[in-house]
């Protein structure tokens, strides 16, 4: 009698989460659908390549930055990883929609959402978009692990038609049906507290959303200038875009080389920057700094060494400061040692 009540209770729990299962499943399966069926976004150097979007995560990722940097500096490994990642999303999403091996696939949902949270939880121009997707995916995956699937699932089809197979311990952990722990209260409480703690921590870390001053790193572009050097004919510096919206670049419309009094020794305007030779740009990552129609375009996460000709500066010893000017009016200044 107790076994029947537990089975009925688990079936109802799985039934109540049907809409959650369908929506979460489609959220992940749709990534595969968008990238390969509606449009192929797994081709390097093509517009919309998912590897370049992955590069956008790099500047402010939490804990997994070395992994992202390795991949974006090794294009072949990045493409393979994006293909594998997309296939995993397709399998996990489809199986969750169908309710097949629900608990095992919910671990996949949890893991994928954690990756999204740590990699891109700081992104979101108007709302905390990626952070919300990440934390809700983690919580949703945990709930589906606890409930499994209900009546409308392949798990329950197998439970009703092959009881000897589905009553095995491994299926209870990976499929649906009665939860294989007699009293899951401690697990539910511990898991919920950990997930809530992760939510508060990442909300504060990425956005200052718990205390202090709110901040959004996706609103304004930010460039970091470093490794400036020059000789009699060339000035070289490294530029790295670490903040701003991921959907468009920073549009650099001016570069000034100044003396210590702020006098312009050399000036490049938007026309000169849009015509800069690609040989003078050495990109480090998949997201590339490149000349655009009216500016030098610097995508989020892009890092490059830029070389300028300074033959026309006669007093090289007077070179003191480098200034970069964005189309928005933001300026970045770095002294030259």
Short mmCIF file of C-alpha atoms in Angstrom, two decimals:
data_model
loop_
_atom_site.label_atom_id
_atom_site.label_comp_id
_atom_site.label_asym_id
_atom_site.label_seq_id
_atom_site.Cartn_x
_atom_site.Cartn_y
_atom_site.Cartn_z
CA UNK A 1 0.00 0.00 0.00
CA UNK A 2 2.81 2.37 0.93
CA UNK A 3 4.60 1.56 -2.34
CA UNK A 4 1.45 2.38 -4.33
CA UNK A 5 1.03 5.71 -2.48
CA UNK A 6 4.67 6.63 -3.13
CA UNK A 7 4.27 5.80 -6.83
CA UNK A 8 1.10 7.87 -7.09
CA UNK A 9 2.72 10.75 -5.23
CA UNK A 10 5.79 10.71 -7.51
CA UNK A 11 3.58 10.51 -10.60
CA UNK A 12 1.63 13.57 -9.47
CA UNK A 13 4.83 15.48 -8.65
CA UNK A 14 6.15 14.74 -12.14
CA UNK A 15 2.81 15.69 -13.67
CA UNK A 16 2.75 19.07 -11.93
CA UNK A 17 6.15 19.98 -13.39
CA UNK A 18 5.13 19.13 -16.98
CA UNK A 19 5.11 22.76 -18.18
CA UNK A 20 8.48 23.38 -16.49
CA UNK A 21 9.90 20.28 -18.18
CA UNK A 22 8.63 21.29 -21.62
CA UNK A 23 9.84 24.89 -21.41
CA UNK A 24 13.29 24.04 -19.99
CA UNK A 25 13.65 21.25 -22.54
CA UNK A 26 12.88 23.56 -25.43
CA UNK A 27 15.19 26.24 -24.03
CA UNK A 28 18.15 23.90 -24.51
CA UNK A 29 16.97 22.00 -27.59
CA UNK A 30 16.26 25.33 -29.33
CA UNK A 31 19.98 26.16 -29.12
CA UNK A 32 20.64 23.20 -31.41
CA UNK A 33 17.66 24.16 -33.57
CA UNK A 34 18.90 27.73 -34.04
CA UNK A 35 22.53 26.83 -34.68
CA UNK A 36 22.10 23.97 -37.14
CA UNK A 37 18.55 23.80 -38.51
CA UNK A 38 17.43 27.41 -38.91
CA UNK A 39 20.94 28.68 -39.60
CA UNK A 40 24.40 27.15 -39.42
CA UNK A 41 26.26 29.04 -36.71
CA UNK A 42 29.07 26.53 -36.25
CA UNK A 43 31.17 27.73 -39.21
CA UNK A 44 34.24 29.77 -38.15
CA UNK A 45 34.65 33.18 -39.81
CA UNK A 46 30.95 33.22 -40.72
CA UNK A 47 28.67 35.90 -39.30
CA UNK A 48 27.02 34.71 -36.10
CA UNK A 49 29.61 32.01 -35.35
CA UNK A 50 28.81 30.73 -31.89
CA UNK A 51 32.52 30.57 -31.02
CA UNK A 52 32.77 34.35 -31.26
CA UNK A 53 29.77 34.71 -28.96
CA UNK A 54 31.51 32.34 -26.55
CA UNK A 55 34.50 34.69 -26.68
CA UNK A 56 32.22 37.45 -25.34
CA UNK A 57 32.01 35.59 -22.03
CA UNK A 58 35.76 35.80 -21.39
CA UNK A 59 36.42 39.19 -19.73
CA UNK A 60 34.32 38.73 -16.59
CA UNK A 61 33.65 34.98 -16.38
CA UNK A 62 33.72 33.49 -12.88
CA UNK A 63 35.99 30.52 -12.19
CA UNK A 64 36.11 29.16 -15.75
CA UNK A 65 38.03 32.00 -17.44
CA UNK A 66 41.17 29.84 -18.08
CA UNK A 67 39.03 27.27 -19.94
CA UNK A 68 37.40 29.94 -22.10
CA UNK A 69 40.73 31.62 -22.84
CA UNK A 70 42.29 28.32 -23.88
CA UNK A 71 39.44 27.61 -26.29
CA UNK A 72 39.33 31.06 -27.89
CA UNK A 73 43.08 30.91 -28.48
CA UNK A 74 42.78 27.44 -30.10
CA UNK A 75 40.16 27.79 -32.87
CA UNK A 76 40.07 24.09 -33.79
CA UNK A 77 39.46 23.03 -30.19
CA UNK A 78 36.85 25.78 -29.88
CA UNK A 79 34.91 24.60 -32.92
CA UNK A 80 34.94 20.97 -31.71
CA UNK A 81 33.80 22.08 -28.26
CA UNK A 82 30.97 24.18 -29.71
CA UNK A 83 29.80 21.20 -31.80
CA UNK A 84 29.93 18.84 -28.81
CA UNK A 85 28.23 21.42 -26.59
CA UNK A 86 25.44 21.91 -29.15
CA UNK A 87 24.87 18.14 -29.50
CA UNK A 88 24.70 17.77 -25.70
CA UNK A 89 22.16 20.60 -25.51
CA UNK A 90 20.09 18.90 -28.21
CA UNK A 91 20.10 15.50 -26.47
CA UNK A 92 19.43 16.91 -23.00
CA UNK A 93 16.68 19.23 -24.23
CA UNK A 94 14.93 16.60 -26.36
CA UNK A 95 15.07 13.93 -23.65
CA UNK A 96 13.67 16.38 -21.08
CA UNK A 97 10.78 17.27 -23.42
CA UNK A 98 10.05 13.58 -24.01
CA UNK A 99 10.50 12.74 -20.34
CA UNK A 100 13.15 10.11 -21.04
CA UNK A 101 15.81 9.44 -18.38
CA UNK A 102 14.53 12.61 -16.74
CA UNK A 103 16.67 12.61 -13.61
CA UNK A 104 19.87 11.94 -15.54
CA UNK A 105 19.01 14.67 -18.06
CA UNK A 106 18.13 17.08 -15.23
CA UNK A 107 21.76 16.79 -14.10
CA UNK A 108 22.66 17.85 -17.64
CA UNK A 109 20.27 20.82 -17.33
CA UNK A 110 21.84 21.75 -14.00
CA UNK A 111 25.36 21.53 -15.44
CA UNK A 112 24.57 23.49 -18.61
CA UNK A 113 22.85 26.21 -16.58
CA UNK A 114 25.81 26.40 -14.20
CA UNK A 115 28.12 26.87 -17.19
CA UNK A 116 25.90 29.66 -18.50
CA UNK A 117 25.81 31.31 -15.08
CA UNK A 118 29.57 31.23 -14.50
CA UNK A 119 30.49 32.18 -18.06
CA UNK A 120 27.94 34.83 -18.97
CA UNK A 121 26.05 35.69 -15.80
CA UNK A 122 27.46 39.23 -16.01
CA UNK A 123 25.87 39.92 -19.43
CA UNK A 124 22.53 41.62 -20.04
CA UNK A 125 21.96 45.11 -21.40
CA UNK A 126 18.52 45.92 -19.98
CA UNK A 127 17.86 43.16 -17.44
CA UNK A 128 20.16 40.61 -15.85
CA UNK A 129 19.43 38.30 -18.79
CA UNK A 130 22.10 35.61 -18.66
CA UNK A 131 22.24 35.56 -14.87
CA UNK A 132 18.49 34.92 -14.68
CA UNK A 133 18.70 32.15 -17.29
CA UNK A 134 21.53 30.53 -15.36
CA UNK A 135 20.05 30.56 -11.86
CA UNK A 136 16.56 29.57 -13.03
CA UNK A 137 18.04 26.73 -15.08
CA UNK A 138 19.93 25.45 -12.05
CA UNK A 139 16.83 25.60 -9.84
CA UNK A 140 14.66 24.03 -12.56
CA UNK A 141 17.14 21.21 -13.10
CA UNK A 142 17.18 20.47 -9.38
CA UNK A 143 13.36 20.37 -9.22
CA UNK A 144 13.15 17.98 -12.18
CA UNK A 145 15.76 15.76 -10.56
CA UNK A 146 13.54 15.49 -7.49
CA UNK A 147 10.21 14.98 -9.28
CA UNK A 148 11.16 13.09 -12.44
CA UNK A 149 8.48 13.03 -15.13
CA UNK A 150 4.80 12.26 -14.68
CA UNK A 151 2.16 10.57 -16.80
CA UNK A 152 3.04 12.31 -20.05
CA UNK A 153 6.53 10.93 -20.48
CA UNK A 154 8.46 8.00 -21.93
CA UNK A 155 9.77 7.19 -18.46
CA UNK A 156 6.24 6.40 -17.27
CA UNK A 157 5.48 4.47 -20.43
CA UNK A 158 8.39 2.17 -19.57
CA UNK A 159 7.40 2.09 -15.88
CA UNK A 160 3.93 0.79 -16.79
CA UNK A 161 5.07 -1.63 -19.45
CA UNK A 162 8.34 -2.98 -18.09
CA UNK A 163 8.22 -2.97 -14.31
CA UNK A 164 11.08 -5.41 -13.80
CA UNK A 165 13.35 -3.09 -15.76
CA UNK A 166 12.20 0.21 -14.28
CA UNK A 167 12.23 -0.93 -10.64
CA UNK A 168 15.97 -1.32 -10.75
CA UNK A 169 17.94 1.11 -8.64
CA UNK A 170 19.79 2.71 -11.55
CA UNK A 171 16.54 3.59 -13.33
CA UNK A 172 15.11 5.21 -10.22
CA UNK A 173 18.17 7.47 -10.09
CA UNK A 174 18.27 8.23 -13.81
CA UNK A 175 14.61 8.00 -14.90
CA UNK A 176 11.42 8.79 -13.00
CA UNK A 177 9.13 7.24 -10.44
CA UNK A 178 9.54 7.06 -6.68
CA UNK A 179 12.54 9.00 -5.47
CA UNK A 180 15.19 6.48 -4.40
CA UNK A 181 15.67 8.12 -0.97
CA UNK A 182 13.01 7.33 1.62
CA UNK A 183 13.22 10.74 3.32
CA UNK A 184 14.52 13.39 0.89
CA UNK A 185 13.84 16.36 3.18
CA UNK A 186 17.52 16.89 4.03
CA UNK A 187 18.52 16.70 0.35
CA UNK A 188 15.78 19.13 -0.67
CA UNK A 189 16.68 21.61 2.08
CA UNK A 190 20.44 21.37 1.52
CA UNK A 191 20.13 21.62 -2.26
CA UNK A 192 17.74 24.56 -2.03
CA UNK A 193 19.94 26.45 0.44
CA UNK A 194 23.05 25.87 -1.73
CA UNK A 195 21.26 27.02 -4.88
CA UNK A 196 19.85 30.06 -3.11
CA UNK A 197 23.30 30.87 -1.75
CA UNK A 198 24.79 30.55 -5.25
CA UNK A 199 22.03 32.85 -6.53
CA UNK A 200 22.79 35.56 -3.96
CA UNK A 201 26.55 35.24 -4.39
CA UNK A 202 26.52 35.49 -8.19
CA UNK A 203 23.92 38.28 -8.12
CA UNK A 204 26.23 40.28 -5.87
CA UNK A 205 29.44 39.32 -7.68
CA UNK A 206 28.21 40.11 -11.18
CA UNK A 207 25.81 42.99 -10.50
CA UNK A 208 26.00 44.19 -6.88
CA UNK A 209 22.39 43.09 -6.59
CA UNK A 210 22.33 42.21 -2.88
CA UNK A 211 24.05 45.20 -1.24
CA UNK A 212 26.09 48.21 -2.25
CA UNK A 213 25.93 49.89 -5.63
CA UNK A 214 24.25 48.19 -8.57
CA UNK A 215 26.39 47.88 -11.68
CA UNK A 216 25.86 46.53 -15.18
CA UNK A 217 28.95 45.76 -17.23
CA UNK A 218 26.91 45.35 -20.41
CA UNK A 219 25.90 49.00 -20.84
CA UNK A 220 29.04 50.99 -21.72
CA UNK A 221 32.08 49.76 -23.64
CA UNK A 222 35.34 49.61 -21.75
CA UNK A 223 38.77 49.21 -23.31
CA UNK A 224 41.98 48.32 -21.51
CA UNK A 225 45.22 49.62 -23.03
CA UNK A 226 48.54 47.95 -22.19
CA UNK A 227 51.99 46.96 -23.50
CA UNK A 228 52.63 50.28 -25.24
CA UNK A 229 55.99 50.54 -26.97
CA UNK A 230 57.50 52.54 -29.81
CA UNK A 231 60.64 52.96 -31.86
CA UNK A 232 61.62 55.39 -34.59
CA UNK A 233 58.88 54.26 -36.97
CA UNK A 234 56.23 52.23 -35.13
CA UNK A 235 54.05 52.54 -32.03
CA UNK A 236 52.44 49.33 -30.80
CA UNK A 237 49.86 48.80 -28.06
CA UNK A 238 47.50 46.09 -26.87
CA UNK A 239 43.77 46.81 -26.63
CA UNK A 240 41.28 44.54 -24.85
CA UNK A 241 37.53 45.13 -24.70
CA UNK A 242 36.24 43.96 -21.32
CA UNK A 243 32.76 45.50 -20.97
CA UNK A 244 29.76 46.68 -22.95
CA UNK A 245 26.97 45.06 -24.95
CA UNK A 246 27.86 41.77 -26.59
CA UNK A 247 25.63 42.38 -29.63
CA UNK A 248 27.77 45.13 -31.12
CA UNK A 249 31.32 46.39 -30.90
CA UNK A 250 33.04 49.44 -29.56
CA UNK A 251 33.44 51.76 -32.55
CA UNK A 252 36.78 53.50 -32.28
CA UNK A 253 36.71 56.78 -34.22
CA UNK A 254 39.91 58.40 -32.98
CA UNK A 255 43.43 57.64 -31.77
CA UNK A 256 45.61 60.48 -30.44
CA UNK A 257 49.28 60.35 -29.55
CA UNK A 258 49.96 63.20 -27.10
CA UNK A 259 52.91 64.85 -25.42
CA UNK A 260 53.05 65.49 -21.66
CA UNK A 261 51.21 68.80 -22.09
CA UNK A 262 48.30 67.18 -23.93
CA UNK A 263 49.36 68.49 -27.35
CA UNK A 264 48.43 66.16 -30.20
CA UNK A 265 51.53 64.79 -31.92
CA UNK A 266 49.58 62.43 -34.19
CA UNK A 267 45.87 61.99 -34.84
CA UNK A 268 43.97 59.23 -36.64
CA UNK A 269 40.31 59.94 -37.38
CA UNK A 270 37.48 57.54 -38.22
CA UNK A 271 38.34 57.46 -41.93
CA UNK A 272 41.94 56.47 -41.26
CA UNK A 273 40.90 53.87 -38.69
CA UNK A 274 38.33 52.32 -41.03
CA UNK A 275 41.11 51.97 -43.60
CA UNK A 276 43.79 50.62 -41.29
CA UNK A 277 45.65 47.67 -42.76
CA UNK A 278 44.78 44.27 -41.31
CA UNK A 279 48.51 43.59 -41.22
CA UNK A 280 48.70 46.20 -38.46
CA UNK A 281 46.23 44.27 -36.31
CA UNK A 282 47.34 41.09 -34.58
CA UNK A 283 44.32 39.43 -32.96
CA UNK A 284 44.69 37.10 -29.98
CA UNK A 285 41.23 35.52 -29.90
CA UNK A 286 38.38 34.37 -32.13
CA UNK A 287 36.52 37.67 -31.66
CA UNK A 288 38.54 39.98 -33.90
CA UNK A 289 39.37 43.68 -33.89
CA UNK A 290 38.90 44.80 -37.49
CA UNK A 291 38.31 47.90 -39.61
CA UNK A 292 34.63 48.68 -40.20
CA UNK A 293 32.85 51.01 -42.58
CA UNK A 294 33.28 54.11 -40.44
CA UNK A 295 35.54 53.06 -37.53
CA UNK A 296 37.78 50.45 -36.01
CA UNK A 297 35.41 47.83 -34.55
CA UNK A 298 36.33 46.13 -31.26
CA UNK A 299 33.91 43.32 -30.27
CA UNK A 300 33.37 42.33 -26.66
CA UNK A 301 36.15 40.03 -25.49
CA UNK A 302 38.45 40.89 -28.40
CA UNK A 303 42.15 41.50 -27.71
CA UNK A 304 44.66 42.65 -30.31
CA UNK A 305 48.03 44.31 -30.80
CA UNK A 306 47.65 47.48 -32.89
CA UNK A 307 50.62 48.98 -34.75
CA UNK A 308 50.66 52.63 -35.87
CA UNK A 309 53.13 54.35 -38.17
CA UNK A 310 54.77 57.30 -36.36
CA UNK A 311 57.31 58.34 -39.00
CA UNK A 312 55.64 61.75 -39.11
CA UNK A 313 56.36 62.42 -35.41
CA UNK A 314 59.76 64.10 -35.42
CA UNK A 315 60.28 64.39 -31.67
CA UNK A 316 59.81 60.77 -30.59
CA UNK A 317 60.99 61.57 -27.08
CA UNK A 318 57.96 63.83 -26.61
CA UNK A 319 55.53 60.90 -26.92
CA UNK A 320 53.82 60.62 -23.54
CA UNK A 321 50.17 59.54 -23.75
CA UNK A 322 47.90 57.43 -25.92
CA UNK A 323 44.19 58.28 -26.16
CA UNK A 324 41.44 56.14 -27.74
CA UNK A 325 38.06 57.71 -28.55
CA UNK A 326 34.80 55.78 -28.94
CA UNK A 327 31.89 56.95 -31.10
CA UNK A 328 29.86 57.37 -27.90
CA UNK A 329 32.33 59.99 -26.72
CA UNK A 330 34.01 57.79 -24.11
CA UNK A 331 37.78 58.20 -24.00
CA UNK A 332 40.47 55.89 -22.64
CA UNK A 333 43.90 57.31 -21.83
CA UNK A 334 47.11 55.49 -20.95
CA UNK A 335 50.53 56.99 -20.26
CA UNK A 336 53.47 55.67 -22.24
CA UNK A 337 56.42 54.72 -20.09
#
